[in-house]
Coordinates of C-alpha atoms in Angstrom, one line a residue:
M1 CA 102.4 85.2 125.7
G2 CA 101.5 88.5 123.6
E3 CA 98.5 90.0 122.7
K4 CA 95.7 88.4 120.9
V5 CA 95.1 89.6 117.3
L6 CA 92.3 88.9 114.8
V7 CA 93.6 89.0 111.2
I8 CA 90.6 89.2 108.6
G9 CA 91.3 88.2 105.2
A10 CA 93.6 85.4 103.9
A11 CA 95.3 86.6 101.0
R12 CA 98.8 87.9 100.5
S13 CA 99.0 90.6 103.3
G14 CA 97.0 88.8 105.8
L15 CA 99.1 85.6 105.3
A16 CA 102.1 87.5 105.8
G17 CA 100.6 89.6 108.7
A18 CA 99.5 86.4 110.6
E19 CA 102.9 84.7 110.2
F20 CA 104.7 88.1 111.7
L21 CA 102.4 88.1 114.5
A22 CA 102.6 84.7 115.3
K23 CA 106.7 84.8 114.9
Q24 CA 106.5 87.8 117.6
G25 CA 104.7 85.4 120.1
N26 CA 101.2 86.7 119.7
Q27 CA 98.1 84.7 119.7
V28 CA 96.6 85.0 116.1
V29 CA 93.3 83.8 114.7
L30 CA 93.0 84.1 110.9
T31 CA 89.8 84.5 109.2
D32 CA 88.3 84.4 105.7
M33 CA 85.0 84.0 104.1
K34 CA 86.2 81.5 101.8
Q35 CA 86.7 77.7 102.7
A36 CA 90.2 76.6 104.2
V37 CA 93.3 77.8 102.7
Q38 CA 96.4 75.6 102.9
V39 CA 98.2 77.2 105.7
D40 CA 100.4 74.6 107.2
N41 CA 103.2 76.8 108.2
L42 CA 100.9 79.3 110.0
A43 CA 99.2 76.0 112.0
E44 CA 102.7 75.2 113.1
L45 CA 103.2 78.8 114.4
G46 CA 100.0 78.1 116.6
V47 CA 97.7 80.3 114.2
S48 CA 93.9 79.5 114.7
F49 CA 91.6 79.6 112.1
V50 CA 87.8 80.4 111.2
W51 CA 86.7 79.7 107.9
G52 CA 83.6 80.4 105.7
E53 CA 81.8 82.6 108.3
Q54 CA 82.4 86.0 110.0
P55 CA 84.4 86.0 113.2
D56 CA 82.9 86.2 116.5
V57 CA 84.7 89.2 117.9
E58 CA 83.0 89.1 121.0
A59 CA 83.9 85.3 121.6
I60 CA 87.4 86.0 120.4
K61 CA 88.4 88.9 122.6
P62 CA 91.0 90.3 120.3
D63 CA 93.3 93.1 121.5
Y64 CA 93.3 94.3 117.9
I65 CA 92.0 93.5 114.3
V66 CA 94.3 93.6 111.5
M67 CA 92.4 93.9 108.2
S68 CA 93.4 92.8 104.7
P69 CA 92.9 95.7 102.3
G70 CA 90.5 94.0 99.9
V71 CA 88.1 93.5 102.9
P72 CA 85.6 96.5 103.4
L73 CA 85.1 98.0 106.8
T74 CA 81.5 97.8 106.6
I75 CA 81.5 94.1 107.7
P76 CA 79.6 93.2 111.1
P77 CA 83.1 92.2 112.8
V78 CA 84.6 95.6 112.1
K79 CA 81.2 97.4 113.3
Y80 CA 81.5 95.4 116.7
A81 CA 85.0 96.3 117.1
K82 CA 84.4 100.0 116.5
E83 CA 81.4 100.0 118.9
H84 CA 83.4 98.5 121.7
G85 CA 86.9 100.3 121.1
I86 CA 89.0 97.5 119.6
P87 CA 91.4 99.1 117.3
V88 CA 91.4 98.2 113.7
I89 CA 94.8 98.7 111.7
G90 CA 95.9 97.1 108.4
E91 CA 99.1 95.3 107.4
L92 CA 100.4 98.6 106.1
E93 CA 100.3 100.2 109.6
L94 CA 101.4 97.0 111.2
A95 CA 104.5 96.9 108.9
Y96 CA 105.1 100.8 109.8
R97 CA 105.1 100.3 113.4
N98 CA 107.6 97.5 113.1
C99 CA 110.0 98.9 110.9
K100 CA 113.0 101.3 111.6
A101 CA 113.7 102.3 108.3
P102 CA 112.0 105.5 106.6
F103 CA 109.1 105.2 104.3
A104 CA 108.7 106.8 100.8
A105 CA 105.1 106.3 100.0
I106 CA 103.3 106.6 96.4
T107 CA 99.7 106.6 95.7
G108 CA 97.2 107.6 92.9
T109 CA 94.6 106.4 90.8
N110 CA 96.9 105.2 87.8
G111 CA 100.7 104.7 87.6
K112 CA 101.4 103.7 91.1
T113 CA 103.2 100.3 90.3
T114 CA 105.3 102.0 87.5
T115 CA 106.4 104.8 89.6
T116 CA 107.0 102.7 92.7
T117 CA 109.2 100.2 90.5
L118 CA 111.1 103.5 88.9
I119 CA 111.8 105.0 92.3
G120 CA 113.0 101.8 93.7
E121 CA 115.7 101.7 90.9
L122 CA 116.4 105.5 91.3
M123 CA 116.9 104.9 94.9
K124 CA 119.4 102.3 94.6
K125 CA 121.6 104.9 93.2
T126 CA 121.8 106.1 96.9
G127 CA 123.6 102.7 97.8
R128 CA 121.3 102.2 100.4
Q129 CA 119.5 98.8 100.9
V130 CA 116.0 99.5 99.1
F131 CA 112.9 97.4 100.0
V132 CA 110.0 97.8 97.2
G133 CA 106.6 96.4 98.0
G134 CA 103.3 97.1 99.4
N135 CA 100.5 97.1 97.2
I136 CA 102.9 96.3 94.4
G137 CA 103.0 92.7 95.3
V138 CA 105.2 91.9 98.4
P139 CA 103.5 92.8 101.7
I140 CA 106.0 95.1 103.7
I141 CA 105.5 93.3 106.8
T142 CA 107.6 90.2 105.3
Y143 CA 110.6 92.5 105.8
A144 CA 109.8 95.3 108.2
D145 CA 111.4 93.8 111.1
K146 CA 114.8 93.0 109.3
L147 CA 115.4 96.4 107.9
Q148 CA 117.7 99.3 109.6
E149 CA 117.4 103.0 109.8
E150 CA 119.7 103.4 107.0
D151 CA 117.5 101.3 104.8
I152 CA 114.5 102.7 102.8
V153 CA 111.0 101.3 102.0
V154 CA 109.4 102.3 98.7
A155 CA 105.8 101.5 99.2
E156 CA 102.9 101.7 96.9
V157 CA 99.8 102.3 98.9
S158 CA 96.3 102.0 97.9
S159 CA 93.2 103.9 99.2
F160 CA 92.1 100.6 100.7
Q161 CA 95.4 100.4 102.8
L162 CA 95.2 104.0 103.6
E163 CA 91.7 103.7 105.2
T164 CA 93.4 101.5 108.2
V165 CA 96.4 103.7 108.9
E166 CA 96.8 105.5 112.4
S167 CA 100.5 106.5 112.9
F168 CA 101.8 105.8 109.5
C169 CA 103.9 108.7 108.4
P170 CA 106.1 108.4 105.1
H171 CA 109.0 110.6 105.1
L172 CA 108.2 111.2 101.2
A173 CA 104.8 110.9 100.2
L174 CA 103.7 111.1 96.6
M175 CA 100.2 111.7 95.1
I176 CA 100.5 111.2 91.1
N177 CA 96.8 111.8 89.9
L178 CA 93.1 111.0 91.1
T179 CA 90.4 109.7 88.6
P180 CA 87.4 107.8 89.5
D181 CA 87.9 104.4 90.8
H182 CA 86.8 102.2 93.7
L183 CA 83.5 104.0 93.9
D184 CA 81.8 101.0 94.8
R185 CA 84.0 101.0 98.2
H186 CA 84.4 104.8 98.8
G187 CA 80.8 106.0 97.9
D188 CA 82.1 109.2 95.7
M189 CA 85.0 111.1 94.7
A190 CA 85.1 113.2 98.1
G191 CA 85.4 109.7 100.1
Y192 CA 88.1 108.5 97.6
L193 CA 90.2 111.4 97.7
A194 CA 89.9 111.7 101.6
A195 CA 91.1 107.9 101.6
K196 CA 94.1 109.1 99.3
A197 CA 94.9 111.9 101.4
R198 CA 95.5 110.2 104.6
I199 CA 98.8 109.3 103.1
F200 CA 100.2 112.6 104.6
E201 CA 98.0 113.3 107.4
N202 CA 100.8 112.5 110.0
Q203 CA 103.7 114.1 108.3
K204 CA 105.8 116.6 110.1
E205 CA 107.3 120.0 108.9
S206 CA 110.5 117.7 108.1
D207 CA 108.8 115.7 105.8
Y208 CA 108.0 116.0 101.8
L209 CA 104.6 115.8 99.9
V210 CA 105.0 115.8 96.1
L211 CA 101.7 116.7 94.3
N212 CA 100.8 116.9 90.6
Y213 CA 100.1 120.5 90.2
D214 CA 98.1 119.7 86.8
D215 CA 95.4 117.9 89.1
E216 CA 93.4 120.5 90.8
A217 CA 91.9 118.1 93.3
L218 CA 95.4 117.0 94.4
R219 CA 96.7 120.8 94.1
E220 CA 94.0 122.3 96.6
L221 CA 95.3 119.7 99.2
A222 CA 98.6 121.5 99.6
P223 CA 97.6 123.7 102.5
Q224 CA 96.4 120.8 104.5
S225 CA 100.0 119.4 104.7
R226 CA 102.4 119.8 107.4
G227 CA 105.1 118.7 105.3
K228 CA 107.0 120.7 102.7
V229 CA 105.2 120.6 99.7
I230 CA 106.7 120.1 96.1
F231 CA 104.8 120.1 92.8
F232 CA 105.4 118.5 89.3
S233 CA 103.7 119.8 85.9
Q234 CA 103.7 118.9 82.4
K235 CA 101.9 122.5 81.8
H236 CA 103.3 125.0 84.1
K237 CA 106.5 126.3 84.8
L238 CA 107.1 126.0 88.5
E239 CA 109.3 128.2 90.4
E240 CA 110.1 125.1 92.5
G241 CA 109.4 121.7 91.4
V242 CA 109.7 119.6 88.2
Y243 CA 108.3 121.1 85.2
L244 CA 108.6 121.0 81.2
D245 CA 110.6 123.7 79.7
G246 CA 109.9 123.0 76.1
R247 CA 110.9 119.2 75.9
K248 CA 113.6 119.6 78.7
V249 CA 112.6 118.1 82.2
M250 CA 113.7 120.5 84.6
L251 CA 114.2 120.5 88.5
A252 CA 114.1 123.7 90.5
L253 CA 114.7 123.0 94.1
N254 CA 116.6 125.1 96.8
G255 CA 117.3 127.9 94.5
E256 CA 119.0 125.6 91.8
S257 CA 117.6 125.0 88.6
L258 CA 118.8 121.7 87.1
F259 CA 118.5 120.2 83.6
I260 CA 117.4 116.4 84.2
C261 CA 116.9 114.9 80.6
N262 CA 114.8 115.6 77.2
A263 CA 111.4 114.1 77.6
D264 CA 111.8 112.2 74.8
E265 CA 114.9 110.6 76.3
I266 CA 112.8 108.7 78.8
A267 CA 112.5 104.9 78.0
I268 CA 108.8 104.5 79.1
K269 CA 106.7 106.5 76.6
G270 CA 103.3 108.3 77.1
K271 CA 102.0 111.4 78.7
H272 CA 101.1 109.4 81.7
N273 CA 104.8 107.9 82.2
L274 CA 106.1 111.5 81.9
E275 CA 103.8 112.4 84.9
N276 CA 105.0 109.3 86.7
A277 CA 108.8 110.0 86.0
M278 CA 108.5 113.6 87.2
G279 CA 107.1 112.6 90.6
A280 CA 109.9 110.0 90.7
I281 CA 112.6 112.6 90.0
V282 CA 111.5 114.6 93.2
F283 CA 111.7 111.5 95.4
A284 CA 115.2 110.8 93.8
Y285 CA 116.7 114.2 94.2
L286 CA 115.7 114.6 97.8
S287 CA 117.2 111.3 98.6
G288 CA 120.6 112.3 97.2
V289 CA 120.6 110.8 94.0
R290 CA 122.6 113.1 91.5
A291 CA 120.9 114.4 88.3
E292 CA 123.2 112.3 86.0
D293 CA 122.3 109.0 87.8
I294 CA 118.4 109.8 87.4
R295 CA 118.9 110.6 83.8
D296 CA 120.8 107.2 83.4
V297 CA 117.8 105.4 85.0
L298 CA 115.1 107.1 83.1
M299 CA 116.9 106.5 79.8
T300 CA 117.2 102.6 80.6
F301 CA 113.9 101.9 82.8
Q302 CA 111.6 99.8 80.7
G303 CA 108.6 99.8 82.8
V304 CA 106.6 96.8 84.6
E305 CA 105.0 93.9 83.5
H306 CA 101.3 94.2 82.8
R307 CA 101.3 97.8 82.3
L308 CA 101.7 98.6 78.4
E309 CA 103.8 95.4 78.2
P310 CA 104.9 94.6 74.5
V311 CA 104.1 90.7 74.2
R312 CA 105.2 89.8 70.5
T313 CA 104.6 91.3 67.0
L314 CA 102.8 88.6 64.6
N315 CA 102.0 89.1 61.1
E316 CA 102.8 92.9 61.7
V317 CA 100.2 93.3 64.5
L318 CA 101.8 94.2 67.9
Y319 CA 100.2 92.7 70.7
I320 CA 100.4 94.8 74.2
N321 CA 99.4 93.6 77.8
D322 CA 97.9 96.5 79.9
S323 CA 96.1 93.9 82.0
K324 CA 96.7 96.4 84.8
G325 CA 94.4 98.9 83.2
T326 CA 91.5 98.2 85.6
N327 CA 89.6 101.6 85.5
P328 CA 88.3 103.7 82.5
D329 CA 91.0 106.4 82.8
S330 CA 93.8 103.9 83.1
T331 CA 92.6 102.5 79.5
I332 CA 92.1 106.2 78.5
K333 CA 95.8 106.7 79.0
A334 CA 96.8 103.5 77.3
I335 CA 95.0 104.3 74.0
E336 CA 96.5 107.7 74.0
A337 CA 100.0 106.2 74.2
Y338 CA 99.7 104.9 70.5
D339 CA 99.2 106.4 67.2
R340 CA 98.7 103.1 65.4
P341 CA 95.2 101.7 64.9
I342 CA 93.8 100.0 67.8
V343 CA 91.7 96.7 68.4
I344 CA 91.0 96.6 72.1
I345 CA 89.8 94.1 74.6
L346 CA 87.8 95.7 77.0
G347 CA 85.7 94.2 80.0
G348 CA 85.6 92.3 83.4
K349 CA 84.2 93.5 86.7
N350 CA 83.3 97.4 86.9
K351 CA 84.0 99.3 90.2
G352 CA 81.1 101.4 89.8
V353 CA 82.9 104.0 87.5
P354 CA 81.1 105.2 84.4
F355 CA 82.3 104.2 81.0
T356 CA 81.2 107.5 79.2
E357 CA 84.4 109.3 78.7
L358 CA 86.2 106.1 77.8
A359 CA 83.4 105.4 75.1
G360 CA 84.0 108.6 73.7
L361 CA 87.7 108.4 73.1
V362 CA 87.2 104.8 71.8
K363 CA 85.0 106.3 69.2
Q364 CA 87.7 108.9 68.2
R365 CA 90.7 106.4 68.4
V366 CA 90.0 102.7 68.4
K367 CA 89.1 100.5 65.1
K368 CA 87.5 97.9 66.7
A369 CA 86.6 96.6 70.3
V370 CA 86.3 93.2 71.8
L371 CA 83.9 93.1 75.0
V372 CA 84.1 90.4 77.5
G373 CA 83.0 89.8 81.0
Q374 CA 80.6 90.8 83.6
A375 CA 80.8 94.5 82.3
K376 CA 80.4 93.9 78.6
E377 CA 76.5 94.8 78.4
E378 CA 77.4 98.0 80.6
L379 CA 80.3 98.6 78.2
A380 CA 78.2 98.1 74.9
E381 CA 75.5 100.5 76.3
A382 CA 78.2 103.3 76.6
L383 CA 79.6 102.5 73.2
D384 CA 76.3 102.8 71.4
A385 CA 75.5 106.1 73.3
A386 CA 78.9 107.4 71.7
D387 CA 77.6 106.2 68.5
F388 CA 80.5 103.4 68.2
N389 CA 79.0 100.1 66.6
D390 CA 82.3 98.3 65.6
Y391 CA 82.4 95.9 68.7
V392 CA 81.6 92.5 69.3
R393 CA 80.6 90.6 72.4
T394 CA 82.3 87.4 73.4
E395 CA 81.6 84.6 76.0
S396 CA 85.3 83.9 77.5
F397 CA 88.5 85.6 77.7
E398 CA 90.0 83.0 75.1
E399 CA 87.4 83.8 72.6
A400 CA 88.0 87.5 73.4
V401 CA 91.7 87.0 72.3
T402 CA 90.9 85.0 69.3
K403 CA 88.4 87.5 68.1
A404 CA 91.0 90.4 68.4
A405 CA 93.5 88.6 66.6
E406 CA 91.2 87.8 64.0
L407 CA 90.2 91.5 63.6
A408 CA 93.4 92.8 63.6
E409 CA 95.4 93.8 60.2
P410 CA 99.0 94.5 59.6
G411 CA 100.3 97.7 61.4
D412 CA 97.4 97.4 64.1
I413 CA 97.9 97.1 67.7
V414 CA 95.8 94.3 69.9
L415 CA 95.5 95.9 73.4
L416 CA 94.3 94.4 76.2
S417 CA 93.4 97.3 78.6
P418 CA 90.1 96.0 80.1
A419 CA 88.9 99.3 81.9
C420 CA 87.6 96.8 84.5
T421 CA 88.9 94.6 87.4
S422 CA 89.7 90.9 86.6
W423 CA 87.6 89.6 89.9
D424 CA 84.7 88.0 87.6
M425 CA 87.0 85.8 85.9
F426 CA 90.4 85.7 87.5
S427 CA 92.1 86.1 90.9
S428 CA 93.9 88.9 89.8
F429 CA 95.1 91.1 86.9
E430 CA 98.4 89.5 87.0
E431 CA 96.5 86.2 86.1
R432 CA 94.6 87.7 83.4
G433 CA 97.8 89.2 82.0
R434 CA 99.7 86.3 82.2
L435 CA 97.0 84.2 80.5
F436 CA 96.7 86.8 77.8
K437 CA 100.5 86.6 77.0
K438 CA 100.2 82.7 77.1
L439 CA 97.1 83.1 74.5
V440 CA 99.1 85.4 72.3
M441 CA 102.1 83.4 72.2
E442 CA 100.0 80.5 71.0
L443 CA 98.5 82.3 68.1

């Protein structure tokens, strides 16, 4: 029999991790604070379960623990494990240990999913088998042991996942940006940055770290990297890296200067998406994708679901689903992407991040705001402080969508970009976005 493993958290990555470990012949205990989950397939594999309470680590005696990213490392079982020398890792680390393929890993506060998906499309131009997963949806462990050395994993990785890495070492690591987020978990920006920076802590001289030169906190990480650092910038002409020359996107690398495309030719719009594309270009070129193939993909890639996703135009009002806008900075970028009058739907569960800067931009750029969810009073206070009074409170998500539609006039945009997580009303931002689209189609 293999090792005894305690898997904490029965969401996507926990279920996938438990299944993988059981199939490898390990004794697996899966636990979650919620009541029993339907896991007949795991029971058939011999997995045992602890539901609705914290597991007794002393009684279980695991060789190691695998944490789901959504579970904080402050819970008693983890404290006990650390005090008694029991290793605690996450599904990302587990997948890395069991995968022959090299990793290209992407992190940042905003734009991770768009950039990861774009890099996945670019990597396909190499002719290699490409697996895109991680925080983006499909747990990497699902396919880890099926991939070969000539394949590649393109992984979106979150700060929660990076908290539990040990040997994880992506050949290509990208940090897109850093703005306040998850401060309820990491305590402050220093803690948040430290978690993100673990993406490159095991890199070697033969690996690459791609950083946003325009983000001072990220730029200052460069001396800490053992890998080769390559920057991208919208504001500075770089001797090496991706930069703008007027509106031309240029790549300078290995003594060569290559024209990639005009910024206006990139299909996904907005300054933040130009930032995403620049980081993706470096990954693609380092992986052997030709400049003309990079250009072709950038001109045709339409973005991802729930990120500035057009839903429909009704009575000359455009409805946009940006349910993935789960923090204020993400919503700021969404507002800045449009030059039409905006009726915005804000609210959900806050993550300990102030709304001050967002409220200031709402005052400048937004016509009306509809507030909903747990954070609506906090949002109202921030809007009041910014001297913005054109907002209404609603009691349900359905009412919020209906009210936004009533307030919108021809030529306006109704933008769902909540600046909050969905966890007060939904299980995920995807569920929230799907309901928004359903309600909009029923208007």
